């Protein structure tokens, strides 16, 4: 064995002390060990950062980031009328966020937001200790920046990998963006329950306010929701939301953002919710039709996520008049079929209150009573007691004495024959003075209807009502219901006859006639089962005589009339047979009303449109929808037809509106189908065309003599009267009421020169007519 090796392992003799070890050498070894461990830690950390950052998104992409925003729908005056979104969000800038909300959010979510660099180390250590103690990942320590990184780029699952990525992203976000930019992104992105994202959308939803209108307790409510949107929803869990709000207020007090007095007052305040749901409260049938149009053109994702700005043709004043008058007309028509009884009786069918106690006359509460009572409102009332001369009806804390005149339409003379204690009935409030109420019995109709108004010169749809109540039925009878149009179809038959050279003063036989068909002989008959022998075309249309219309169609030709209808914009299938003259084919109210605009438009048909312009969220134009115009008939033919349709008011089936037509020049046509299943009236002023349809969805009869002039015309008159009363009176300068054939010659000579330069080919004069009597 070598001597040097022995010297290395040799030990000092027993009893001799070991040689001293240098303290500098020990310190050096300790430092070396620390450096080795630190290097290993840094290496491991670098490895983790490399692994977890390798698939992180590029934070700089946030410079071009635009969160999903609502598509907004506007009326013709710029008033918002609806919105579509998967996430209801209204973008705001940092300066639009009031200090009270900023202070509330920062105090409860991230007190050191203004000073940290994306991560709050002390909070992480504190949360880590608690996680170890509780042996679960429970304690949150995320800053606002970390929350933003999670909302934008990561999943919400709790894992250490996700936490490390969240920290790395937060640090990057802080490098590229300022604190105001980060806070604004958070304020526009955060989930606030019930489909609301961002504080502005939530403020509108929960309180009906914009951010700059929020009070301290309201701001605290919103600031408390993000921690758990469902658990702290003021709607689902109001008590939990109140406690959470007070936690926010306490944090603000501790953070010296409010004083003790403000804390006490705000803590004692009620939640004060004023829920404004994102629903079609204005023109719901119209807004839904716009949504379907937009999704067909741009796709559902674009409509619900990209924040289009959609400018429509809807006129709010006309829409309000349309809804009010259609609903009133349907109720009046429904009452003629009698009283159907109470909605319910709380004594015969007992109800249970939320506390489990039975509902009594004194404790019953109706949803209608949550809003203030006002004249004209339809409200459910509770019958408290019935006396020989009246019924006492309660509306919340107020009551009304309902006497015989208030239920005369029921055709009962005694209150006891109509009312029973405990009944819940529908009433219309007539007057409210202090604690005194006047109310009359009413009922929701089971009949349906629709009303459509179109601007003649542009084709813009100004009002659309597709049914009595959107909440009860989403089926839009203005555009979806295809129903027989009855005698209102005759206008197209006579338009073809005039086009072929017939004069309104030519005559046609109103006498029995039969036609051979593939199923046998068919004999049309008149509404009154009478015949008037020889009558003028003018009179035949005004009085809506059926047999002359069929004779005229047989002479001019079914195919020619169908081709003419196509020029008028009618696209529905038209059965090529003689009953077509009586409206035996199905049309929609939209295409029928649009076709009628051709007459006051001097023979020009303009395709109806709801949307005039679409822009993106920033206002850049995407589409501008110009009118689609096409010549349908020559101007002289259209003007003669206007004159003939004016006679419908003057001496025909719409004579109920004769005094109205004397004040406002109008023209139109009634329509009634077999068995009185459908009632129509379509008419126009020089600038506006309106169509009204009434009928049951299941094609039941409306009742004997319930024809268009009795059911649909009154609705039309009420609507047009409300619309035209504030407009200058317009006239039909080239379409007078006809009294002699000479007027027809003048109308034919009144055509605009440019229309005369492009004459249309006309068929031979209709042989169906005879020369007028001398």
XYZ file of C-alpha atoms in Angstrom:
774
model
C 0.000 0.000 0.000
C 1.444 3.408 -0.885
C 2.780 5.582 1.886
C 0.832 8.643 0.749
C -2.467 6.734 1.016
C -1.510 5.633 4.554
C -0.792 9.209 5.435
C -4.241 10.202 4.275
C -6.079 7.652 6.375
C -3.773 7.783 9.371
C -5.218 9.170 12.600
C -3.431 11.093 15.315
C -2.178 9.159 18.332
C -4.653 8.643 21.181
C -4.796 11.629 23.442
C -3.648 14.203 20.894
C -6.191 16.891 19.816
C -7.272 17.074 16.098
C -5.791 19.831 14.019
C -7.978 22.960 13.925
C -10.358 23.435 10.929
C -10.446 26.887 9.368
C -13.804 28.771 9.865
C -13.284 30.410 6.483
C -13.270 26.982 4.889
C -16.570 26.032 6.572
C -18.198 29.305 5.434
C -17.002 28.710 1.907
C -18.491 25.251 1.855
C -21.820 26.645 3.159
C -21.901 29.343 0.506
C -21.089 26.757 -2.126
C -23.970 24.595 -0.933
C -26.354 27.584 -1.040
C -25.243 28.482 -4.539
C -25.733 24.923 -5.679
C -29.236 24.826 -4.214
C -30.058 28.283 -5.598
C -28.824 27.286 -9.022
C -30.876 24.139 -8.880
C -33.932 26.147 -7.817
C -33.434 28.698 -10.528
C -32.941 25.932 -13.042
C -36.068 24.153 -11.898
C -38.035 27.402 -11.902
C -36.734 28.225 -15.362
C -37.744 24.781 -16.495
C -41.242 25.257 -15.076
C -41.542 28.670 -16.661
C -40.398 27.253 -19.982
C -42.825 24.351 -19.803
C -45.837 26.361 -18.647
C -45.192 29.377 -20.851
C -44.598 27.410 -24.034
C -48.312 27.288 -24.823
C -49.345 30.683 -23.426
C -51.110 33.105 -25.763
C -49.432 36.305 -26.878
C -50.541 39.021 -24.514
C -49.896 41.736 -27.090
C -52.859 40.364 -29.012
C -54.989 42.109 -26.398
C -54.250 45.378 -28.188
C -56.686 44.252 -30.874
C -58.989 42.309 -28.574
C -62.696 43.045 -28.738
C -64.944 41.083 -26.375
C -68.266 39.748 -27.552
C -70.794 42.557 -27.457
C -74.508 42.938 -28.001
C -76.089 43.641 -31.344
C -78.299 46.687 -30.865
C -81.493 47.393 -32.820
C -82.685 50.981 -33.323
C -85.972 52.532 -34.448
C -86.102 55.122 -37.221
C -85.364 57.910 -34.718
C -82.359 56.149 -33.197
C -84.131 54.846 -30.085
C -82.904 51.388 -28.998
C -85.681 48.802 -29.315
C -83.903 45.476 -28.820
C -80.636 43.584 -28.569
C -79.261 40.126 -29.266
C -76.344 38.490 -27.470
C -75.000 35.348 -25.895
C -73.230 37.685 -23.486
C -74.995 40.945 -22.774
C -72.183 43.465 -22.671
C -71.896 47.226 -23.121
C -68.313 48.436 -23.582
C -67.176 51.398 -21.474
C -63.863 53.232 -21.158
C -61.940 53.711 -17.930
C -63.139 57.294 -17.624
C -66.764 56.122 -17.792
C -66.315 53.962 -14.695
C -67.171 56.118 -11.650
C -64.730 56.251 -8.695
C -67.322 54.727 -6.368
C -67.357 51.519 -8.417
C -63.578 51.445 -8.925
C -63.041 51.855 -5.185
C -65.567 49.121 -4.397
C -64.011 46.616 -6.788
C -60.403 47.321 -5.767
C -61.227 47.266 -2.039
C -62.836 43.830 -2.151
C -60.880 42.146 -4.955
C -57.369 43.613 -5.060
C -56.445 46.260 -2.508
C -52.887 46.628 -3.834
C -53.924 46.806 -7.482
C -52.337 50.220 -8.039
C -48.929 49.170 -6.681
C -48.279 45.511 -7.536
C -46.758 44.202 -10.770
C -49.514 41.715 -11.526
C -48.994 39.413 -8.555
C -49.521 40.085 -4.841
C -46.828 37.969 -3.156
C -48.122 38.441 0.389
C -51.602 37.295 -0.606
C -50.167 34.267 -2.393
C -48.133 33.247 0.685
C -51.139 33.723 2.942
C -53.360 31.726 0.602
C -50.708 29.020 0.238
C -50.470 28.584 3.982
C -54.213 28.228 4.262
C -54.292 25.743 1.390
C -51.701 23.597 3.186
C -53.517 23.840 6.518
C -56.875 22.900 4.950
C -55.214 20.451 2.512
C -57.137 21.817 -0.445
C -56.793 24.558 -3.052
C -59.480 26.789 -1.615
C -58.059 30.188 -0.798
C -58.120 32.751 -3.633
C -55.226 35.174 -3.970
C -55.656 36.356 -7.537
C -55.190 40.000 -8.358
C -57.472 41.736 -10.820
C -54.796 41.230 -13.450
C -54.661 37.513 -12.733
C -58.452 37.306 -12.885
C -58.358 39.107 -16.220
C -55.761 36.684 -17.594
C -57.934 33.770 -16.473
C -61.085 35.248 -18.028
C -59.386 35.967 -21.327
C -57.010 33.076 -21.825
C -57.374 30.259 -19.309
C -59.887 27.810 -17.907
C -61.451 28.337 -14.469
C -60.276 25.004 -13.057
C -58.161 25.084 -9.887
C -54.736 23.545 -10.527
C -51.154 24.528 -9.839
C -50.354 24.479 -13.547
C -53.162 26.936 -14.297
C -52.078 29.108 -11.349
C -48.502 29.358 -12.632
C -49.750 30.225 -16.114
C -52.090 32.808 -14.608
C -49.156 34.459 -12.790
C -47.005 34.507 -15.912
C -49.792 36.012 -18.004
C -50.543 38.614 -15.347
C -46.913 39.732 -15.330
C -46.946 40.039 -19.118
C -50.213 41.995 -19.080
C -48.730 44.435 -16.559
C -45.716 44.911 -18.837
C -47.766 45.886 -21.871
C -50.752 47.749 -20.425
C -51.377 50.545 -17.963
C -53.428 50.133 -14.809
C -56.425 52.052 -16.261
C -56.345 49.853 -19.364
C -56.224 46.689 -17.259
C -59.068 47.823 -15.026
C -61.206 48.805 -18.035
C -60.658 45.389 -19.644
C -61.640 43.693 -16.398
C -64.711 45.908 -15.984
C -65.934 44.999 -19.468
C -65.195 41.280 -19.235
C -66.270 40.169 -15.755
C -69.246 37.804 -15.358
C -72.069 39.347 -13.327
C -74.733 36.609 -13.648
C -77.878 36.180 -15.756
C -75.992 36.594 -19.026
C -74.588 40.007 -18.075
C -70.902 40.639 -18.654
C -69.274 43.880 -17.649
C -70.444 46.409 -15.098
C -72.358 48.653 -17.513
C -74.603 45.826 -18.731
C -75.123 44.684 -15.142
C -75.998 48.206 -13.969
C -78.646 48.444 -16.669
C -79.982 44.967 -15.883
C -80.126 45.114 -12.085
C -80.875 48.803 -11.525
C -81.998 50.264 -14.851
C -79.114 52.752 -14.646
C -75.866 53.654 -16.335
C -72.636 53.403 -14.332
C -72.437 57.130 -13.664
C -75.840 56.961 -11.953
C -74.963 54.248 -9.422
C -75.225 54.939 -5.714
C -72.707 53.618 -3.179
C -74.797 50.585 -2.112
C -75.601 49.744 -5.759
C -71.935 49.891 -6.702
C -71.126 47.638 -3.742
C -73.737 45.107 -4.893
C -72.114 44.872 -8.322
C -68.594 44.707 -6.885
C -69.627 41.753 -4.756
C -71.024 39.581 -7.528
C -67.832 38.522 -9.434
C -66.520 36.284 -6.637
C -69.434 33.895 -7.270
C -71.989 35.188 -9.791
C -74.604 32.560 -8.994
C -74.196 32.514 -5.197
C -74.269 36.305 -4.953
C -76.948 36.956 -7.582
C -79.291 39.634 -6.170
C -82.162 37.890 -7.942
C -81.526 34.288 -6.949
C -80.074 34.922 -3.481
C -80.969 38.437 -2.322
C -79.954 37.864 1.311
C -76.562 36.479 0.319
C -76.137 39.404 -2.068
C -76.957 41.836 0.743
C -74.388 40.240 3.064
C -71.782 40.272 0.315
C -72.568 43.936 -0.404
C -71.942 44.774 3.239
C -68.625 42.912 3.079
C -67.662 45.147 0.169
C -68.689 48.221 2.159
C -66.648 47.041 5.129
C -63.638 46.564 2.853
C -64.127 50.084 1.497
C -64.280 51.431 5.031
C -61.137 49.533 6.005
C -59.459 50.836 2.847
C -60.502 54.394 3.771
C -62.602 54.867 0.632
C -65.744 55.699 2.633
C -66.344 57.003 6.147
C -68.282 55.430 8.993
C -71.471 57.380 8.276
C -71.500 56.334 4.625
C -70.864 52.748 5.704
C -73.810 52.734 8.116
C -76.244 54.322 5.678
C -75.244 52.119 2.753
C -75.311 48.955 4.877
C -78.854 49.704 5.997
C -80.133 50.424 2.468
C -82.279 47.842 0.634
C -80.916 46.212 -2.490
C -83.186 48.484 -4.560
C -83.328 46.286 -7.624
C -85.086 47.538 -10.746
C -84.694 44.574 -13.080
C -84.633 45.467 -16.783
C -84.536 42.163 -18.605
C -82.945 41.943 -22.028
C -86.166 41.163 -23.855
C -88.258 42.526 -26.718
C -90.375 44.962 -24.761
C -90.847 47.241 -27.767
C -92.254 45.799 -30.995
C -91.314 42.199 -30.115
C -92.700 40.672 -33.325
C -90.801 43.198 -35.414
C -87.541 42.775 -33.494
C -87.718 38.994 -33.781
C -88.271 39.273 -37.518
C -85.219 41.548 -37.737
C -83.174 38.976 -35.798
C -84.109 36.219 -38.216
C -83.236 38.432 -41.188
C -79.833 39.290 -39.701
C -78.992 35.672 -38.892
C -79.882 34.598 -42.416
C -77.617 37.282 -43.863
C -74.688 37.405 -41.425
C -74.956 34.190 -39.397
C -75.934 33.623 -35.745
C -72.399 34.063 -34.399
C -71.974 37.510 -35.926
C -75.394 38.657 -34.748
C -74.959 37.451 -31.177
C -71.288 38.185 -30.585
C -69.946 40.916 -32.863
C -72.014 43.894 -31.765
C -73.759 44.988 -34.955
C -75.614 48.291 -34.963
C -78.858 47.750 -36.867
C -80.969 50.720 -37.952
C -84.546 49.841 -38.796
C -87.613 51.428 -40.324
C -89.823 51.081 -37.237
C -91.651 54.221 -36.127
C -92.282 54.086 -32.388
C -95.362 56.289 -32.452
C -96.991 54.190 -35.176
C -95.977 50.992 -33.421
C -97.560 52.107 -30.174
C -100.760 53.038 -32.009
C -100.743 49.707 -33.850
C -100.360 47.636 -30.686
C -102.938 49.617 -28.739
C -105.604 49.610 -31.431
C -105.170 45.991 -32.492
C -105.422 44.829 -28.872
C -108.477 47.010 -28.301
C -110.143 45.811 -31.499
C -109.511 42.149 -30.695
C -110.982 42.549 -27.208
C -114.065 44.269 -28.585
C -114.566 41.544 -31.172
C -114.042 38.865 -28.526
C -116.676 40.381 -26.245
C -119.306 39.970 -28.939
C -118.922 36.224 -28.496
C -119.720 36.486 -24.791
C -118.210 36.218 -21.336
C -116.040 33.157 -20.669
C -115.975 33.488 -16.901
C -113.279 34.311 -14.352
C -109.598 33.544 -14.764
C -109.673 31.577 -11.491
C -111.239 31.523 -8.044
C -108.796 31.388 -5.139
C -111.449 30.030 -2.748
C -112.657 27.224 -4.989
C -109.104 26.319 -5.996
C -107.040 27.187 -2.907
C -103.580 28.641 -3.291
C -100.609 28.352 -0.940
C -98.368 31.265 0.004
C -94.536 30.914 0.015
C -94.641 30.475 3.802
C -96.928 27.470 3.376
C -100.045 29.210 4.658
C -103.257 29.176 2.565
C -103.970 32.309 0.558
C -107.012 34.270 1.706
C -108.969 37.204 0.292
C -106.894 39.489 2.485
C -103.475 37.995 1.692
C -103.798 37.352 -2.048
C -101.263 39.287 -4.132
C -101.313 39.545 -7.938
C -98.278 40.296 -10.086
C -100.256 43.043 -11.849
C -100.327 45.021 -8.615
C -96.554 45.512 -8.529
C -96.830 48.421 -10.970
C -98.764 51.630 -10.276
C -102.358 51.625 -11.471
C -103.143 54.039 -14.277
C -106.059 54.727 -16.591
C -106.172 52.336 -19.532
C -104.184 49.534 -17.909
C -105.522 45.985 -17.948
C -105.173 44.596 -14.436
C -106.371 41.483 -12.650
C -108.588 42.217 -9.667
C -109.861 40.075 -6.809
C -113.601 40.039 -6.090
C -113.929 40.543 -2.321
C -117.709 40.551 -1.989
C -120.804 40.791 -4.169
C -123.755 43.039 -3.333
C -127.100 43.364 -5.151
C -125.966 46.555 -6.896
C -122.203 46.162 -7.125
C -119.157 43.973 -6.679
C -116.253 45.122 -4.512
C -112.978 44.379 -6.328
C -109.528 44.758 -4.760
C -106.429 45.908 -6.646
C -103.687 45.672 -4.054
C -104.387 48.267 -1.397
C -107.083 49.972 -3.511
C -110.630 48.852 -4.297
C -113.299 49.622 -6.874
C -117.084 49.320 -6.890
C -118.003 47.583 -10.140
C -121.605 48.345 -11.107
C -123.908 47.285 -13.933
C -122.562 49.713 -16.589
C -119.086 48.312 -15.955
C -120.083 44.825 -17.136
C -122.974 45.619 -19.486
C -121.334 43.766 -22.379
C -121.800 40.482 -20.518
C -125.563 40.935 -21.028
C -126.269 40.273 -17.361
C -128.106 42.720 -15.171
C -127.134 41.612 -11.672
C -123.606 41.441 -10.228
C -124.412 38.088 -8.598
C -124.922 36.627 -12.097
C -121.353 37.555 -13.046
C -119.172 37.687 -9.940
C -118.414 35.330 -7.063
C -116.278 36.119 -4.054
C -112.735 34.907 -4.714
C -112.918 35.388 -8.484
C -109.844 36.801 -10.181
C -111.009 38.713 -13.265
C -109.421 41.031 -15.782
C -110.439 44.683 -15.543
C -109.583 47.831 -17.416
C -108.765 50.772 -15.171
C -110.909 53.718 -16.224
C -109.806 56.304 -13.693
C -107.610 56.628 -10.613
C -108.133 59.526 -8.212
C -106.348 59.116 -4.913
C -107.688 55.935 -3.393
C -110.766 55.881 -5.654
C -110.717 53.607 -8.712
C -113.134 53.102 -11.559
C -112.783 49.829 -13.458
C -114.769 47.859 -16.017
C -114.814 44.114 -16.590
C -112.710 42.847 -19.481
C -111.171 39.596 -20.698
C -108.195 38.462 -22.735
C -109.409 37.493 -26.218
C -108.846 34.063 -27.688
C -109.125 35.494 -31.210
C -105.912 36.632 -32.885
C -104.949 39.243 -35.428
C -102.147 41.243 -37.002
C -101.497 44.768 -38.236
C -98.853 46.006 -40.642
C -98.086 49.549 -41.820
C -95.778 50.360 -44.752
C -94.504 53.705 -46.005
C -95.612 53.923 -49.625
C -92.655 55.870 -50.998
C -89.880 53.789 -49.424
C -91.341 50.352 -48.692
C -90.253 50.753 -45.072
C -92.270 48.804 -42.516
C -93.319 51.376 -39.934
C -95.365 49.163 -37.615
C -95.771 45.428 -37.167
C -97.925 43.557 -34.673
C -98.096 39.799 -35.111
C -100.584 38.889 -32.412
C -102.444 39.976 -29.291
C -99.681 39.116 -26.824
C -96.062 38.229 -27.592
C -95.644 36.577 -24.184
C -98.523 34.199 -24.952
C -97.679 33.448 -28.601
C -94.493 34.088 -30.594
C -96.207 33.151 -33.878
C -96.069 36.226 -36.090
C -99.343 36.404 -37.985
C -98.147 39.395 -39.983
C -95.499 37.368 -41.815
C -95.979 33.686 -40.978
C -99.725 33.131 -41.173
C -100.922 32.231 -44.678
C -104.671 32.741 -44.804
C -107.313 33.161 -47.477
C -107.837 36.860 -48.141
C -111.431 36.787 -49.341
C -112.731 39.651 -51.428
C -109.643 41.791 -50.857
C -108.075 39.797 -53.712
C -110.519 41.309 -56.190
C -108.336 44.396 -56.578
C -105.844 42.378 -58.659
C -108.578 41.019 -60.887
C -109.961 44.475 -61.632
C -106.447 45.940 -62.003
C -105.843 43.468 -64.836
C -109.195 44.382 -66.380
C -108.333 48.110 -66.285
C -104.914 47.287 -67.697
C -106.639 45.497 -70.554
C -108.693 48.597 -71.392
C -111.808 48.217 -69.239
C -113.385 51.396 -67.884
C -114.812 51.602 -64.348
C -118.082 52.625 -65.999
C -118.262 49.587 -68.228
C -120.859 47.114 -67.070
C -120.863 43.464 -66.112
C -123.667 41.036 -65.395
C -124.467 40.316 -61.757
C -126.507 37.224 -62.523
C -126.293 33.478 -61.803
C -123.567 31.656 -63.721
C -121.973 28.209 -63.585
C -118.561 26.979 -64.679
C -117.474 23.474 -65.500
C -114.470 22.345 -63.438
C -112.563 19.103 -63.032
C -114.760 18.247 -60.066
C -118.054 19.258 -61.639
C -120.060 22.423 -62.035
C -119.239 25.404 -59.779
C -121.667 28.287 -59.261
C -120.395 31.363 -57.417
C -122.870 33.351 -55.386
C -122.953 36.749 -53.739
C -122.622 37.398 -50.029
C -126.302 38.361 -49.736
C -127.455 35.628 -52.144
C -129.025 38.327 -54.312
C -128.265 39.608 -57.809
C -128.338 43.161 -59.178
C -128.522 42.386 -62.898
C -126.233 44.746 -64.831
C -123.867 46.906 -62.774
C -120.717 48.934 -63.407
C -117.269 47.623 -62.646
C -116.940 50.527 -60.182
C -120.020 49.424 -58.266
C -119.062 45.760 -58.417
C -115.740 46.444 -56.683
C -117.157 48.949 -54.190
C -119.901 46.574 -53.057
C -117.630 43.528 -53.376
C -120.032 41.572 -55.581
C -118.688 38.056 -56.026
C -120.290 36.941 -59.273
C -119.075 39.954 -61.308
C -115.541 39.383 -59.977
C -115.585 35.757 -61.100
C -116.989 36.714 -64.497
C -114.214 39.304 -64.883
C -111.502 36.825 -63.946
C -112.895 34.278 -66.401
C -112.716 36.853 -69.164
C -109.281 38.416 -68.501
C -107.680 35.071 -67.714
C -106.450 33.472 -64.534
C -102.839 33.225 -65.730
C -102.659 36.932 -66.523
C -103.891 37.850 -63.054
C -101.362 35.532 -61.424
C -98.550 37.084 -63.461
C -99.749 40.532 -62.438
C -99.698 39.473 -58.778
C -96.055 38.493 -59.156
C -95.297 42.030 -60.326
C -97.060 43.275 -57.167
C -94.604 41.287 -55.067
C -96.884 38.371 -54.181
C -94.836 35.183 -53.966
C -97.246 32.730 -52.316
C -98.708 29.924 -54.385
C -101.825 31.046 -56.229
C -104.136 28.243 -57.334
C -104.971 28.826 -61.020
C -108.742 28.511 -60.868
C -111.757 30.826 -60.841
C -112.293 30.834 -57.026
C -109.023 32.801 -56.985
C -111.177 35.889 -57.708
C -112.769 35.440 -54.269
C -109.454 35.078 -52.450
C -109.398 31.297 -52.261
C -105.573 31.196 -52.203
C -103.525 31.889 -49.071
C -101.418 35.032 -48.674
C -99.508 36.607 -45.811
C -100.478 40.000 -44.476
C -97.002 41.290 -45.362
C -97.134 40.476 -49.072
C -100.795 41.514 -49.379
C -100.214 44.893 -47.697
C -97.045 45.467 -49.696
C -98.905 44.729 -52.923
C -101.511 47.369 -52.048
C -98.789 50.060 -51.839
C -98.443 49.750 -55.603
C -101.697 51.654 -56.161
C -100.854 54.916 -54.344
C -97.291 54.585 -55.712
C -98.421 55.228 -59.286
C -97.957 51.576 -60.192
C -94.475 51.179 -58.728
C -93.896 48.334 -56.287
C -91.185 48.726 -53.641
C -90.086 45.592 -51.816
C -90.899 45.928 -48.114
C -87.912 46.304 -45.820
C -87.305 46.465 -42.098
C -83.584 47.199 -41.995
C -82.190 50.347 -43.591
C -78.551 50.203 -42.497
C -76.121 47.953 -40.588
C -72.784 49.041 -39.113
C -70.219 47.365 -36.918
C -69.756 48.265 -33.239
C -67.509 51.202 -34.143
C -69.929 52.621 -36.685
C -68.275 51.430 -39.887
C -70.908 50.792 -42.556
C -71.459 47.134 -43.405
C -74.645 47.320 -45.491
C -76.928 50.077 -46.696
C -80.246 48.629 -47.836
C -81.620 50.811 -50.594
C -85.238 50.399 -51.774
C -85.792 47.725 -54.414
C -88.101 49.335 -56.974
C -89.950 47.752 -59.903
C -92.693 48.900 -62.249
C -95.832 46.812 -61.845
C -98.567 48.656 -63.758
C -98.780 51.947 -65.661
C -99.485 55.066 -63.620
C -102.932 55.634 -65.244
C -104.058 52.136 -64.273
C -102.869 52.676 -60.693
C -104.649 56.040 -60.483
C -107.907 54.610 -61.752
C -107.653 51.817 -59.207
C -107.146 54.375 -56.432
C -110.319 56.154 -57.527
C -112.238 52.881 -57.571
C -110.966 51.942 -54.115
C -111.961 55.342 -52.770
C -115.519 54.446 -53.754
C -115.361 51.544 -51.279
C -115.479 54.191 -48.527
C -117.896 56.463 -50.326
C -120.672 53.987 -51.102
C -119.324 50.467 -50.643
C -118.489 47.920 -47.975
C -116.333 50.371 -45.998
C -119.039 53.016 -45.766
C -118.590 52.867 -41.984
C -115.513 55.026 -42.611
C -117.158 57.490 -44.995
C -116.871 60.437 -42.613
C -113.242 59.509 -41.962
C -112.552 59.406 -45.713
C -114.140 62.839 -46.058
C -111.571 64.185 -43.585
C -108.586 62.161 -44.760
C -108.573 60.948 -48.380
C -108.132 57.179 -48.148
C -108.923 54.086 -50.198
C -109.103 50.387 -49.449
C -110.837 47.056 -49.669
C -112.572 44.700 -47.254
C -112.130 40.945 -47.259
C -114.153 38.134 -45.677
C -113.751 34.401 -46.238
C -116.328 31.612 -46.227
C -117.908 30.811 -42.863
C -116.522 34.121 -41.554
C -113.205 32.533 -40.592
C -110.984 35.445 -41.690
C -111.623 39.193 -41.710
C -109.429 41.653 -43.587
C -109.117 45.295 -44.372
C -106.336 46.789 -46.451
C -106.236 50.465 -47.247
C -104.006 53.464 -47.788
C -103.577 57.181 -47.628
C -101.302 58.841 -50.190
C -98.277 58.110 -47.984
C -99.108 55.075 -45.811
C -100.647 51.650 -46.402
C -102.030 49.571 -43.549
C -103.318 46.005 -43.516
C -105.344 44.375 -40.729
C -106.159 40.696 -40.341
C -108.369 39.049 -37.669
C -109.074 35.341 -37.204
C -108.653 32.275 -35.017
C -105.469 30.256 -35.347
C -107.532 27.065 -35.613
C -109.739 28.492 -38.399
C -112.876 28.639 -36.260
C -115.610 30.963 -37.436
C -115.619 34.474 -36.044
C -119.391 34.326 -35.919
C -122.307 35.237 -38.125
C -121.879 38.545 -39.997
C -118.368 39.017 -38.565
C -117.023 40.304 -41.859
C -114.049 42.538 -42.630
C -116.059 45.748 -42.475
C -117.281 44.887 -38.988
C -114.120 43.364 -37.478
C -110.973 44.602 -39.259
C -112.100 47.999 -40.581
C -112.672 49.576 -37.115
C -109.122 48.638 -36.117
C -107.805 50.164 -39.343
C -109.778 53.369 -38.808
C -108.569 53.765 -35.224
C -104.949 53.211 -36.196
C -104.977 55.453 -39.263
C -106.876 58.136 -37.373
C -104.197 58.255 -34.705
C -101.394 58.339 -37.265
C -102.907 60.900 -39.635
C -104.236 63.363 -37.065
C -100.869 65.063 -36.650
C -100.003 65.118 -40.348
C -100.920 67.623 -43.031
C -103.930 66.396 -44.966
C -102.830 64.725 -48.195
C -104.898 64.174 -51.297
C -105.016 62.027 -54.418
C -104.692 64.760 -57.079
C -105.083 62.361 -59.987
C -107.604 59.989 -58.395
C -110.925 61.740 -57.703
C -114.110 60.023 -56.694
C -115.529 58.878 -60.022
C -118.851 60.204 -61.235
C -118.475 60.149 -65.037
C -116.458 58.449 -67.815
C -114.911 61.826 -68.661
C -112.922 61.671 -65.424
C -111.414 58.377 -66.543
C -110.165 60.038 -69.732
C -108.588 62.819 -67.659
C -106.848 60.273 -65.454
C -105.506 58.463 -68.499
C -104.124 61.774 -69.760
C -102.486 62.605 -66.411
C -99.705 60.034 -66.627
C -96.189 61.304 -66.056
C -94.298 61.830 -69.364
C -91.528 59.380 -68.454
C -94.102 56.679 -67.844
C -95.783 57.407 -71.177
C -92.440 57.129 -72.966
C -92.205 53.497 -71.907
C -95.640 52.079 -72.682
C -96.365 48.544 -71.668
C -97.958 46.092 -74.041
C -101.639 45.814 -73.327
C -103.848 42.938 -74.161
C -107.135 43.280 -76.001
C -109.962 45.083 -74.327
C -111.808 42.866 -71.899
C -114.820 41.340 -73.554
C -116.390 40.692 -70.181
C -117.885 44.161 -70.112
C -120.533 45.917 -72.120
C -120.372 49.579 -73.164
C -121.769 51.879 -70.479
C -125.375 52.855 -70.799
C -125.857 56.208 -72.500
